[in-house]
Tab-separated table of C-alpha atoms in Angstrom:
chain	number	residue	atom	x	y	z
A	120	UNK	CA	152.332	60.145	128.771
A	121	UNK	CA	149.716	62.411	130.164
A	122	UNK	CA	146.172	61.687	129.238
A	123	UNK	CA	144.176	64.607	127.901
A	124	UNK	CA	140.390	64.511	128.023
A	125	UNK	CA	138.318	67.352	126.545
A	126	UNK	CA	134.721	67.691	127.601
A	127	UNK	CA	132.259	70.339	126.387
A	128	UNK	CA	129.251	71.317	128.407
A	129	UNK	CA	127.231	74.195	129.865
A	130	UNK	CA	129.236	76.815	131.711
A	131	UNK	CA	127.392	76.463	135.037
A	132	UNK	CA	127.694	72.668	134.999
A	133	UNK	CA	131.437	72.780	134.312
A	134	UNK	CA	131.982	75.310	137.067
A	135	UNK	CA	130.272	73.074	139.608
A	136	UNK	CA	132.227	70.063	138.362
A	137	UNK	CA	135.579	71.854	138.716
A	138	UNK	CA	134.667	73.073	142.202
A	139	UNK	CA	133.819	69.535	143.255
A	140	UNK	CA	137.114	68.198	141.951
A	141	UNK	CA	139.088	70.890	143.789
A	142	UNK	CA	137.233	70.221	147.024
A	143	UNK	CA	137.885	66.468	146.804
A	144	UNK	CA	141.596	66.891	146.189
A	145	UNK	CA	141.978	69.370	149.031
A	146	UNK	CA	140.186	67.152	151.568
A	147	UNK	CA	142.211	63.982	150.759
A	148	UNK	CA	145.455	65.976	151.001
A	149	UNK	CA	146.827	64.435	147.862
A	150	UNK	CA	149.388	66.148	145.713
A	151	UNK	CA	148.864	69.924	145.641
A	152	UNK	CA	146.550	71.112	142.955
A	153	UNK	CA	147.053	74.221	140.885
A	154	UNK	CA	144.089	75.965	139.278
A	155	UNK	CA	144.799	77.925	136.129
A	156	UNK	CA	142.027	80.187	134.837
A	157	UNK	CA	141.501	81.156	131.193
A	158	UNK	CA	138.489	82.701	129.526
A	159	UNK	CA	135.782	80.044	129.508
A	160	UNK	CA	138.495	77.304	130.015
A	161	UNK	CA	139.496	75.561	133.235
A	162	UNK	CA	142.511	73.224	133.782
A	163	UNK	CA	143.074	70.978	136.833
A	164	UNK	CA	146.678	69.783	137.158
A	165	UNK	CA	147.235	66.842	139.522
A	166	UNK	CA	150.622	65.224	138.991
A	167	UNK	CA	150.701	64.143	135.385
A	168	UNK	CA	146.953	64.120	135.012
A	169	UNK	CA	145.418	67.018	132.971
A	170	UNK	CA	141.752	67.570	132.524
A	171	UNK	CA	140.511	70.462	130.365
A	172	UNK	CA	136.947	71.726	130.540
A	173	UNK	CA	135.774	74.165	127.897
A	174	UNK	CA	132.374	75.710	127.294
A	175	UNK	CA	131.106	77.375	124.118
A	176	UNK	CA	127.873	79.305	123.553
A	177	UNK	CA	126.354	81.817	121.117
A	178	UNK	CA	126.056	85.367	122.460
A	179	UNK	CA	122.437	86.460	122.789
A	180	UNK	CA	121.391	89.066	120.211
A	181	UNK	CA	119.566	92.114	121.604
A	182	UNK	CA	115.814	92.232	121.114
A	183	UNK	CA	114.534	95.738	120.382
A	184	UNK	CA	110.995	96.876	121.035
A	185	UNK	CA	109.865	98.774	117.932
A	186	UNK	CA	107.314	101.292	119.157
A	187	UNK	CA	104.604	103.045	117.178
A	188	UNK	CA	105.710	106.662	116.880
A	189	UNK	CA	103.527	109.721	116.444
A	190	UNK	CA	101.963	110.015	112.981
A	191	UNK	CA	100.826	113.583	113.515
A	192	UNK	CA	97.519	115.454	113.883
A	193	UNK	CA	97.248	114.495	117.551
A	194	UNK	CA	96.416	110.871	116.688
A	195	UNK	CA	97.046	108.601	119.686
A	196	UNK	CA	95.625	105.313	118.415
A	197	UNK	CA	95.364	103.470	115.118
A	198	UNK	CA	93.831	100.260	113.823
A	199	UNK	CA	96.147	97.525	112.570
A	200	UNK	CA	94.716	96.663	109.152
A	201	UNK	CA	97.284	94.151	107.863
A	202	UNK	CA	100.541	92.504	108.898
A	203	UNK	CA	103.204	92.040	106.228
A	204	UNK	CA	105.400	89.897	108.496
A	205	UNK	CA	104.971	87.086	110.989
A	206	UNK	CA	107.033	85.864	113.938
A	207	UNK	CA	110.311	84.388	112.742
A	208	UNK	CA	110.475	86.418	109.513
A	209	UNK	CA	113.728	88.171	108.652
A	210	UNK	CA	113.419	91.876	107.859
A	211	UNK	CA	115.746	94.599	106.663
A	212	UNK	CA	115.618	98.344	107.161
A	213	UNK	CA	112.703	99.990	105.335
A	214	UNK	CA	110.904	96.653	104.813
A	215	UNK	CA	107.150	96.987	105.344
A	216	UNK	CA	105.977	95.623	108.685
A	217	UNK	CA	102.286	96.454	108.799
A	218	UNK	CA	99.593	98.825	107.610
A	219	UNK	CA	97.734	100.914	110.166
A	220	UNK	CA	94.763	103.180	109.695
A	221	UNK	CA	93.883	106.241	111.705
A	222	UNK	CA	90.860	108.469	111.321
A	223	UNK	CA	92.944	110.536	108.892
A	224	UNK	CA	94.864	108.199	106.589
A	225	UNK	CA	96.333	104.748	106.006
A	226	UNK	CA	100.037	104.478	106.817
A	227	UNK	CA	102.523	101.675	106.253
A	228	UNK	CA	105.044	101.197	109.060
A	229	UNK	CA	108.512	100.073	107.988
A	230	UNK	CA	111.373	98.569	109.942
A	231	UNK	CA	114.214	100.660	111.327
A	232	UNK	CA	116.382	97.593	112.001
A	233	UNK	CA	117.823	94.531	110.265
A	234	UNK	CA	116.823	91.438	112.192
A	235	UNK	CA	114.224	88.791	112.948
A	236	UNK	CA	110.641	89.398	114.081
A	237	UNK	CA	110.213	87.797	117.505
A	238	UNK	CA	106.800	89.083	118.618
A	239	UNK	CA	103.742	90.826	117.203
A	240	UNK	CA	101.891	92.794	119.860
A	241	UNK	CA	98.556	93.203	118.045
A	242	UNK	CA	96.153	91.166	115.969
A	243	UNK	CA	94.540	92.423	112.780
A	244	UNK	CA	91.783	94.986	113.504
A	245	UNK	CA	93.178	95.588	116.987
A	246	UNK	CA	93.800	99.091	118.316
A	247	UNK	CA	97.486	100.039	118.589
A	248	UNK	CA	98.543	102.990	120.718
A	249	UNK	CA	101.199	105.585	119.929
A	250	UNK	CA	104.315	105.114	122.065
A	251	UNK	CA	103.550	101.449	122.791
A	252	UNK	CA	105.504	98.468	121.371
A	253	UNK	CA	104.382	97.276	117.951
A	254	UNK	CA	106.834	94.395	117.363
A	255	UNK	CA	109.971	92.917	118.897
A	256	UNK	CA	112.941	92.641	116.521
A	257	UNK	CA	116.041	90.596	117.310
A	258	UNK	CA	118.915	92.646	115.952
A	259	UNK	CA	122.684	92.540	115.636
A	260	UNK	CA	124.564	94.108	118.523
A	261	UNK	CA	126.233	96.572	116.167
A	262	UNK	CA	122.906	98.205	115.330
A	263	UNK	CA	122.270	99.290	118.907
A	264	UNK	CA	124.269	102.222	120.205
A	265	UNK	CA	123.049	102.472	123.760
A	266	UNK	CA	119.412	102.440	124.826
A	267	UNK	CA	117.035	103.922	122.334
A	268	UNK	CA	113.485	104.957	122.994
A	269	UNK	CA	110.840	106.152	120.595
A	270	UNK	CA	109.788	109.681	121.464
A	271	UNK	CA	106.276	110.844	120.723
A	272	UNK	CA	106.613	114.369	119.411
A	273	UNK	CA	103.695	116.744	118.868
A	274	UNK	CA	103.303	118.611	116.639
A	275	UNK	CA	106.838	118.356	115.237
A	276	UNK	CA	107.710	115.103	113.527
A	277	UNK	CA	110.458	112.819	114.781
A	278	UNK	CA	113.274	111.662	112.537
A	279	UNK	CA	111.838	108.169	112.668
A	280	UNK	CA	108.653	109.432	111.063
A	281	UNK	CA	110.537	110.733	108.067
A	282	UNK	CA	112.406	107.540	107.360
A	283	UNK	CA	110.215	104.741	108.628
A	284	UNK	CA	106.616	105.653	107.820
A	285	UNK	CA	105.206	105.809	104.350
A	286	UNK	CA	101.971	105.670	102.426
A	287	UNK	CA	100.738	102.187	101.647
A	288	UNK	CA	102.557	100.478	98.807
A	289	UNK	CA	105.185	103.187	98.276
A	290	UNK	CA	108.759	103.148	99.566
A	291	UNK	CA	110.472	106.474	99.777
A	292	UNK	CA	113.708	106.754	97.822
A	293	UNK	CA	115.863	109.788	98.460
A	294	UNK	CA	119.450	110.771	99.120
A	295	UNK	CA	120.558	111.717	102.663
A	296	UNK	CA	120.690	115.389	101.630
A	297	UNK	CA	117.071	115.277	100.460
A	298	UNK	CA	116.003	113.483	103.634
A	299	UNK	CA	117.739	116.124	105.734
A	300	UNK	CA	115.991	118.895	103.797
A	301	UNK	CA	112.638	117.206	104.384
A	302	UNK	CA	113.327	116.738	108.090
A	303	UNK	CA	114.362	120.372	108.537
A	304	UNK	CA	111.030	121.465	107.052
A	305	UNK	CA	108.906	118.885	108.928
A	306	UNK	CA	107.877	117.105	105.727
A	307	UNK	CA	107.127	113.409	105.429
A	308	UNK	CA	108.878	111.955	102.403
A	309	UNK	CA	105.955	109.582	101.932
A	310	UNK	CA	103.724	112.557	101.125
A	311	UNK	CA	105.989	113.934	98.397
A	312	UNK	CA	105.581	112.749	94.814
A	313	UNK	CA	109.013	111.871	93.431
A	314	UNK	CA	109.824	112.809	89.856
A	315	UNK	CA	113.198	111.064	89.672
A	316	UNK	CA	113.981	107.622	88.337
A	317	UNK	CA	111.788	104.884	89.841
A	318	UNK	CA	109.942	107.531	91.860
A	319	UNK	CA	113.056	108.849	93.596
A	320	UNK	CA	112.424	112.100	95.462
A	321	UNK	CA	114.616	114.964	94.310
A	322	UNK	CA	115.491	118.255	95.963
A	323	UNK	CA	113.196	120.058	93.511
A	324	UNK	CA	110.287	117.863	94.622
A	325	UNK	CA	110.776	118.979	98.235
A	326	UNK	CA	110.996	122.644	97.232
A	327	UNK	CA	107.820	122.471	95.145
A	328	UNK	CA	106.047	120.644	97.983
A	329	UNK	CA	107.029	123.482	100.328
A	330	UNK	CA	105.817	125.999	97.758
A	331	UNK	CA	102.384	124.364	97.591
A	332	UNK	CA	102.132	124.394	101.379
A	333	UNK	CA	103.193	128.005	101.870
A	334	UNK	CA	102.080	129.663	98.650
A	335	UNK	CA	105.632	130.631	97.711
A	336	UNK	CA	106.439	131.162	94.047
A	337	UNK	CA	109.243	129.065	92.613
A	338	UNK	CA	110.775	129.228	89.151
A	339	UNK	CA	108.783	126.938	86.902
A	340	UNK	CA	110.231	123.536	86.245
A	341	UNK	CA	111.357	122.875	82.703
A	342	UNK	CA	108.326	121.811	80.722
A	343	UNK	CA	108.537	120.221	77.352
A	344	UNK	CA	106.823	122.436	74.828
A	345	UNK	CA	103.812	120.858	73.205
A	346	UNK	CA	103.670	121.579	69.506
A	347	UNK	CA	100.599	120.761	67.538
A	348	UNK	CA	101.487	118.778	64.422
A	349	UNK	CA	100.883	120.368	61.051
A	350	UNK	CA	98.344	118.796	58.690
A	351	UNK	CA	101.206	117.570	56.496
A	352	UNK	CA	102.817	115.830	59.439
A	353	UNK	CA	99.560	114.241	60.458
A	354	UNK	CA	98.913	112.698	57.056
A	355	UNK	CA	100.952	109.513	56.594
A	356	UNK	CA	103.479	109.676	53.766
A	357	UNK	CA	102.943	106.052	52.867
A	358	UNK	CA	100.043	103.667	53.330
A	359	UNK	CA	102.182	101.570	55.675
A	360	UNK	CA	102.949	104.503	57.987
A	361	UNK	CA	101.468	104.155	61.438
A	362	UNK	CA	99.986	107.118	63.296
A	363	UNK	CA	101.981	108.332	66.296
A	364	UNK	CA	100.595	107.058	69.567
A	365	UNK	CA	99.129	109.723	71.861
A	366	UNK	CA	99.937	109.888	75.541
A	367	UNK	CA	96.897	108.800	77.512
A	368	UNK	CA	96.060	110.202	80.926
A	369	UNK	CA	96.221	107.881	83.920
A	370	UNK	CA	93.086	105.841	84.330
A	371	UNK	CA	91.245	106.018	87.625
A	372	UNK	CA	89.837	102.622	88.615
A	373	UNK	CA	86.098	102.552	89.111
A	374	UNK	CA	84.868	100.770	92.235
A	375	UNK	CA	83.165	97.468	91.536
A	376	UNK	CA	79.845	96.650	93.206
A	377	UNK	CA	80.246	93.488	95.316
A	378	UNK	CA	77.584	90.822	95.147
A	379	UNK	CA	75.340	91.055	98.223
A	380	UNK	CA	75.477	88.142	100.653
A	381	UNK	CA	72.433	87.443	102.837
A	382	UNK	CA	73.321	85.726	106.112
A	383	UNK	CA	70.014	86.072	107.956
A	384	UNK	CA	71.774	87.061	111.193
A	385	UNK	CA	72.368	90.389	112.912
A	386	UNK	CA	75.963	91.330	113.524
A	387	UNK	CA	77.706	94.149	115.373
A	388	UNK	CA	80.998	95.740	114.440
A	389	UNK	CA	82.942	98.614	116.054
A	390	UNK	CA	83.167	102.054	114.455
A	391	UNK	CA	86.775	102.789	113.576
A	392	UNK	CA	89.073	104.302	111.006
A	393	UNK	CA	87.628	106.867	108.628
A	394	UNK	CA	84.099	106.076	109.750
A	395	UNK	CA	85.071	107.011	113.288
A	396	UNK	CA	86.421	110.321	112.015
A	397	UNK	CA	83.176	110.936	110.142
A	398	UNK	CA	81.159	110.369	113.327
A	399	UNK	CA	83.348	112.857	115.200
A	400	UNK	CA	83.242	115.487	112.442
A	401	UNK	CA	79.502	115.285	111.807
A	402	UNK	CA	78.761	115.411	115.533
A	403	UNK	CA	80.746	118.647	115.746
A	404	UNK	CA	78.919	119.970	112.661
A	405	UNK	CA	75.598	119.692	114.501
A	406	UNK	CA	76.644	122.681	116.628
A	407	UNK	CA	76.788	124.905	113.525
A	408	UNK	CA	73.593	126.698	112.437
A	409	UNK	CA	73.484	125.999	108.700
A	410	UNK	CA	72.194	128.489	106.169
A	411	UNK	CA	71.248	126.980	102.804
A	412	UNK	CA	71.254	128.600	99.359
A	413	UNK	CA	70.542	126.952	95.993
A	414	UNK	CA	70.833	128.022	92.377
A	415	UNK	CA	71.310	126.699	88.852
A	416	UNK	CA	74.196	127.358	86.476
A	417	UNK	CA	74.202	127.270	82.664
A	418	UNK	CA	77.455	125.505	81.708
A	419	UNK	CA	76.917	125.496	77.940
A	420	UNK	CA	79.965	127.677	77.198
A	421	UNK	CA	82.109	125.756	79.676
A	422	UNK	CA	81.118	122.471	78.023
A	423	UNK	CA	82.363	123.779	74.677
A	424	UNK	CA	85.582	125.130	76.204
A	425	UNK	CA	86.378	121.863	77.928
A	426	UNK	CA	85.815	119.888	74.722
A	427	UNK	CA	88.370	122.135	72.998
A	428	UNK	CA	90.974	121.774	75.755
A	429	UNK	CA	90.439	118.102	76.513
A	430	UNK	CA	92.611	116.829	73.669
A	431	UNK	CA	95.465	119.172	74.567
A	432	UNK	CA	95.528	118.146	78.233
A	433	UNK	CA	95.357	114.466	77.327
A	434	UNK	CA	98.398	114.946	75.097
A	435	UNK	CA	100.165	116.053	78.293
A	436	UNK	CA	98.932	112.981	80.137
A	437	UNK	CA	96.302	114.783	82.242
A	438	UNK	CA	92.572	114.104	82.338
A	439	UNK	CA	90.559	117.343	82.308
A	440	UNK	CA	87.174	117.304	84.022
A	441	UNK	CA	84.889	120.188	84.947
A	442	UNK	CA	86.078	120.174	88.547
A	443	UNK	CA	89.275	122.240	87.979
A	444	UNK	CA	87.080	125.039	86.567
A	445	UNK	CA	84.678	124.810	89.526
A	446	UNK	CA	87.567	124.936	92.006
A	447	UNK	CA	89.351	127.825	90.299
A	448	UNK	CA	86.127	129.831	90.046
A	449	UNK	CA	85.532	129.260	93.763
A	450	UNK	CA	89.035	130.522	94.560
A	451	UNK	CA	88.469	133.676	92.511
A	452	UNK	CA	85.226	134.224	94.397
A	453	UNK	CA	86.943	133.732	97.763
A	454	UNK	CA	89.279	136.611	96.934
A	455	UNK	CA	86.231	138.889	96.921
A	456	UNK	CA	84.511	137.232	99.917
A	457	UNK	CA	87.343	136.086	102.226
A	458	UNK	CA	85.013	135.406	105.152
A	459	UNK	CA	83.930	132.234	103.349
A	460	UNK	CA	87.554	131.075	103.612
A	461	UNK	CA	87.817	131.602	107.356
A	462	UNK	CA	87.325	129.718	110.601
A	463	UNK	CA	85.630	130.528	113.905
A	464	UNK	CA	87.238	129.608	117.219
A	465	UNK	CA	85.498	127.406	119.792
A	466	UNK	CA	84.510	130.353	121.956
A	467	UNK	CA	83.042	132.221	118.973
A	468	UNK	CA	85.157	135.264	119.792
A	469	UNK	CA	87.667	135.348	116.905
A	470	UNK	CA	87.549	134.828	113.140
A	471	UNK	CA	90.701	133.672	111.363
A	472	UNK	CA	90.890	134.601	107.692
A	473	UNK	CA	92.942	131.962	105.875
A	474	UNK	CA	95.507	133.189	103.349
A	475	UNK	CA	95.675	129.893	101.473
A	476	UNK	CA	92.749	128.572	99.443
A	477	UNK	CA	92.996	124.874	100.289
A	478	UNK	CA	89.846	123.712	98.540
A	479	UNK	CA	88.674	120.227	99.414
A	480	UNK	CA	86.918	117.748	97.170
A	481	UNK	CA	84.561	115.276	98.829
A	482	UNK	CA	85.523	111.883	97.418
A	483	UNK	CA	83.662	108.583	97.611
A	484	UNK	CA	86.177	105.763	98.122
A	485	UNK	CA	86.147	102.136	99.217
A	486	UNK	CA	87.262	103.366	102.656
A	487	UNK	CA	84.336	105.773	102.940
A	488	UNK	CA	83.960	109.518	102.528
A	489	UNK	CA	87.324	111.295	102.249
A	490	UNK	CA	87.939	114.995	101.630
A	491	UNK	CA	91.440	115.627	100.255
A	492	UNK	CA	92.212	119.203	99.315
A	493	UNK	CA	94.171	121.027	96.649
A	494	UNK	CA	96.626	123.329	98.387
A	495	UNK	CA	96.988	127.026	97.465
A	496	UNK	CA	94.498	127.079	94.604
A	497	UNK	CA	94.923	130.858	94.416
A	498	UNK	CA	98.441	130.227	93.077
A	499	UNK	CA	97.516	127.515	90.552
A	500	UNK	CA	96.295	127.513	86.977
A	501	UNK	CA	93.378	125.383	85.806
A	502	UNK	CA	95.823	122.907	84.299
A	503	UNK	CA	97.846	122.664	87.529
A	504	UNK	CA	94.648	122.036	89.470
A	505	UNK	CA	93.771	119.254	87.016
A	506	UNK	CA	97.205	117.659	87.572
A	507	UNK	CA	96.732	117.731	91.334
A	508	UNK	CA	93.194	116.339	91.095
A	509	UNK	CA	94.447	113.456	88.957
A	510	UNK	CA	96.994	112.649	91.655
A	511	UNK	CA	94.471	112.838	94.497
A	512	UNK	CA	91.890	110.735	92.665
A	513	UNK	CA	94.456	108.052	91.844
A	514	UNK	CA	95.655	107.896	95.451
A	515	UNK	CA	92.083	107.920	96.741
A	516	UNK	CA	91.075	104.996	94.545
A	517	UNK	CA	94.088	103.042	95.801
A	518	UNK	CA	93.519	103.998	99.451
A	519	UNK	CA	96.870	105.787	99.643
A	520	UNK	CA	95.909	109.353	100.546
A	521	UNK	CA	98.320	110.857	103.054
A	522	UNK	CA	97.670	113.007	106.079
A	523	UNK	CA	98.889	116.156	104.310
A	524	UNK	CA	96.318	115.613	101.548
A	525	UNK	CA	93.460	115.127	104.008
A	526	UNK	CA	94.143	118.004	106.401
A	527	UNK	CA	94.369	121.771	106.214
A	528	UNK	CA	91.262	122.368	104.105
A	529	UNK	CA	89.634	125.822	104.182
A	530	UNK	CA	86.669	125.406	101.785
A	531	UNK	CA	84.963	122.339	100.346
A	532	UNK	CA	83.083	121.358	97.201
A	533	UNK	CA	81.183	118.069	96.995
A	534	UNK	CA	80.565	116.710	93.516
A	535	UNK	CA	77.586	114.559	94.431
A	536	UNK	CA	76.341	114.888	90.857
A	537	UNK	CA	78.991	112.439	89.666
A	538	UNK	CA	76.861	109.758	91.344
A	539	UNK	CA	73.458	111.324	90.792
A	540	UNK	CA	70.983	113.861	92.078
A	541	UNK	CA	70.427	117.545	91.483
A	542	UNK	CA	70.097	119.319	94.841
A	543	UNK	CA	71.608	118.394	98.193
A	544	UNK	CA	71.986	119.725	101.726
A	545	UNK	CA	75.756	119.646	102.350
A	546	UNK	CA	77.075	119.586	105.901
A	547	UNK	CA	79.903	121.952	106.830
A	548	UNK	CA	83.197	120.345	107.827
A	549	UNK	CA	84.499	122.118	110.960
A	550	UNK	CA	86.498	124.300	111.317
A	551	UNK	CA	85.439	125.472	107.839
A	552	UNK	CA	82.458	127.801	107.481
A	553	UNK	CA	81.091	126.996	104.009
A	554	UNK	CA	80.615	124.096	101.613
A	555	UNK	CA	79.042	123.579	98.192
A	556	UNK	CA	77.397	120.533	96.615
A	557	UNK	CA	77.216	120.197	92.827
A	558	UNK	CA	74.428	118.307	91.095
A	559	UNK	CA	74.659	116.404	87.832
A	560	UNK	CA	74.789	118.296	84.526
A	561	UNK	CA	71.529	117.943	82.622
A	562	UNK	CA	70.587	118.946	79.093
A	563	UNK	CA	67.400	120.981	79.513
A	564	UNK	CA	65.409	123.469	77.396
A	565	UNK	CA	66.016	127.133	78.228
A	566	UNK	CA	65.250	130.497	76.609
A	567	UNK	CA	68.153	132.409	75.066
A	568	UNK	CA	68.446	136.217	74.890
A	569	UNK	CA	66.255	136.231	71.760
A	570	UNK	CA	63.473	134.323	73.439
A	571	UNK	CA	64.110	131.138	71.494
A	572	UNK	CA	64.092	127.754	73.187
A	573	UNK	CA	67.589	126.239	73.070
A	574	UNK	CA	69.387	123.232	74.491
A	575	UNK	CA	71.346	124.170	77.615
A	576	UNK	CA	73.661	122.272	79.970
A	577	UNK	CA	72.277	123.020	83.426
A	578	UNK	CA	73.873	122.176	86.770
A	579	UNK	CA	72.323	122.826	90.178
A	580	UNK	CA	74.431	123.972	93.109
A	581	UNK	CA	73.618	123.876	96.823
A	582	UNK	CA	75.550	125.958	99.344
A	583	UNK	CA	75.673	125.731	103.139
A	584	UNK	CA	77.239	128.434	105.303
A	585	UNK	CA	77.826	128.994	109.010
A	586	UNK	CA	75.024	131.465	109.804
A	587	UNK	CA	76.824	132.696	112.927
A	588	UNK	CA	79.247	134.744	110.820
A	589	UNK	CA	77.901	134.512	107.228
A	590	UNK	CA	74.626	136.134	106.225
A	591	UNK	CA	72.448	135.226	103.282
A	592	UNK	CA	73.435	138.253	101.200
A	593	UNK	CA	77.122	137.341	101.354
A	594	UNK	CA	76.451	133.770	100.318
A	595	UNK	CA	74.192	134.908	97.479
A	596	UNK	CA	76.745	137.394	96.113
A	597	UNK	CA	79.506	134.813	96.223
A	598	UNK	CA	77.331	132.286	94.405
A	599	UNK	CA	76.421	134.846	91.728
A	600	UNK	CA	80.089	135.660	91.126
A	601	UNK	CA	81.052	131.975	91.018
A	602	UNK	CA	78.218	131.300	88.564
A	603	UNK	CA	79.274	134.210	86.312
A	604	UNK	CA	82.791	132.778	85.995
A	605	UNK	CA	81.412	129.425	84.891
A	606	UNK	CA	78.732	130.748	82.569
A	607	UNK	CA	81.315	132.970	80.870
A	608	UNK	CA	84.672	131.140	81.316
A	609	UNK	CA	86.547	133.829	79.366
A	610	UNK	CA	85.842	136.253	82.226
A	611	UNK	CA	88.104	134.194	84.493
A	612	UNK	CA	91.090	135.226	82.372
A	613	UNK	CA	90.743	138.813	83.622
A	614	UNK	CA	91.208	137.767	87.260
A	615	UNK	CA	93.765	134.968	86.888
A	616	UNK	CA	97.049	135.624	88.677
């Protein structure tokens, strides 16, 4: 009976072993040998002797270089702030890989593949460059359909941007149809607030986002009517009846003051992130000749109006501050003085008058000074401005402001009075041409129209304007109009759109 011996070993070793056996049999001129080839299996037949050599191995899985794609605004480098994975970790599509920070916003990069992380190209706080590899991911062969390469597109956004980059801590949930609509309009899903279940982005959310960007008017979304309860309904029918709970507006976390640590040693650290952007912006602002103008505003009537509306807005889940009134009054003033909502080109030969009133709000955050803006204020009511401010303040406190929120501003107001101080000297943010700084509201004695001393709520305002195209008279007239709207809030009703 023939003896069968099965040996397993590396393919190269077995090939050399078979070749040696063939050579030996041929040289000794023994019985003719017949070589039969099969995939990865070799058989040497010599008389009744059979030897089978088989090799087995696991096919290598392709390793894909996941490159950092363009995140817009001409940004070519970012700082890696945190890694959410390490080498050897298994990831799925849309899993968070790392958080990067540019001089515009913090962005979370998510995976476009299912696989295993094989290499991280950067350490924390290192500079990563757009178009360069970020990580290596070992993937299944079925996921790769020919060579793929990340394309850096400017200014249009690549499809990868829409589906694989998001604001920190938020995954975008949307149907393919909604994603296609966003991609066709160059909109990042991560910058759209979803109103569907679990934050899912709906088609209506995309359309309203487009409307805010372009100033288009859309049919109002269905809004639940708020009915004030009657006195009979307010009074409990029985002693055991519990009052109905009121919807509370979202709370904005207040930054905690860390305990100072004295080391006794000098240390040097690089300027990066938002601080780097501030250096660049303020250096450019030095080229602008600033004209300053200061005044005081009596907000006594506005204080009473806000106290009357505060309960109603809180019942709708929105916190109402004075800032929506300040912003809306500024927008009404810009309609009369559009040069304050313009920009001057680098050669100082052309002035561009901006149609949209994208009014920025200087915001103090843990990441530094940020200036998000409310888009198309000229199209919004005071309540709608309050809703948008609540959103921006919540995102700012969490460090999740997106690029769309931080860019495109045309006019800025800094509420330095929320921290303290009365007057300031605000610095213009290029390419804008004007900015205002608001002091704290103080209760001070003033004379009324009868000559009696009364208690008044006084706020100081400081304006700065680009004196190359804005003269003092224009700034003064704008400030007077803005002040009149705030001192007599009812007058704003006449000019509201």
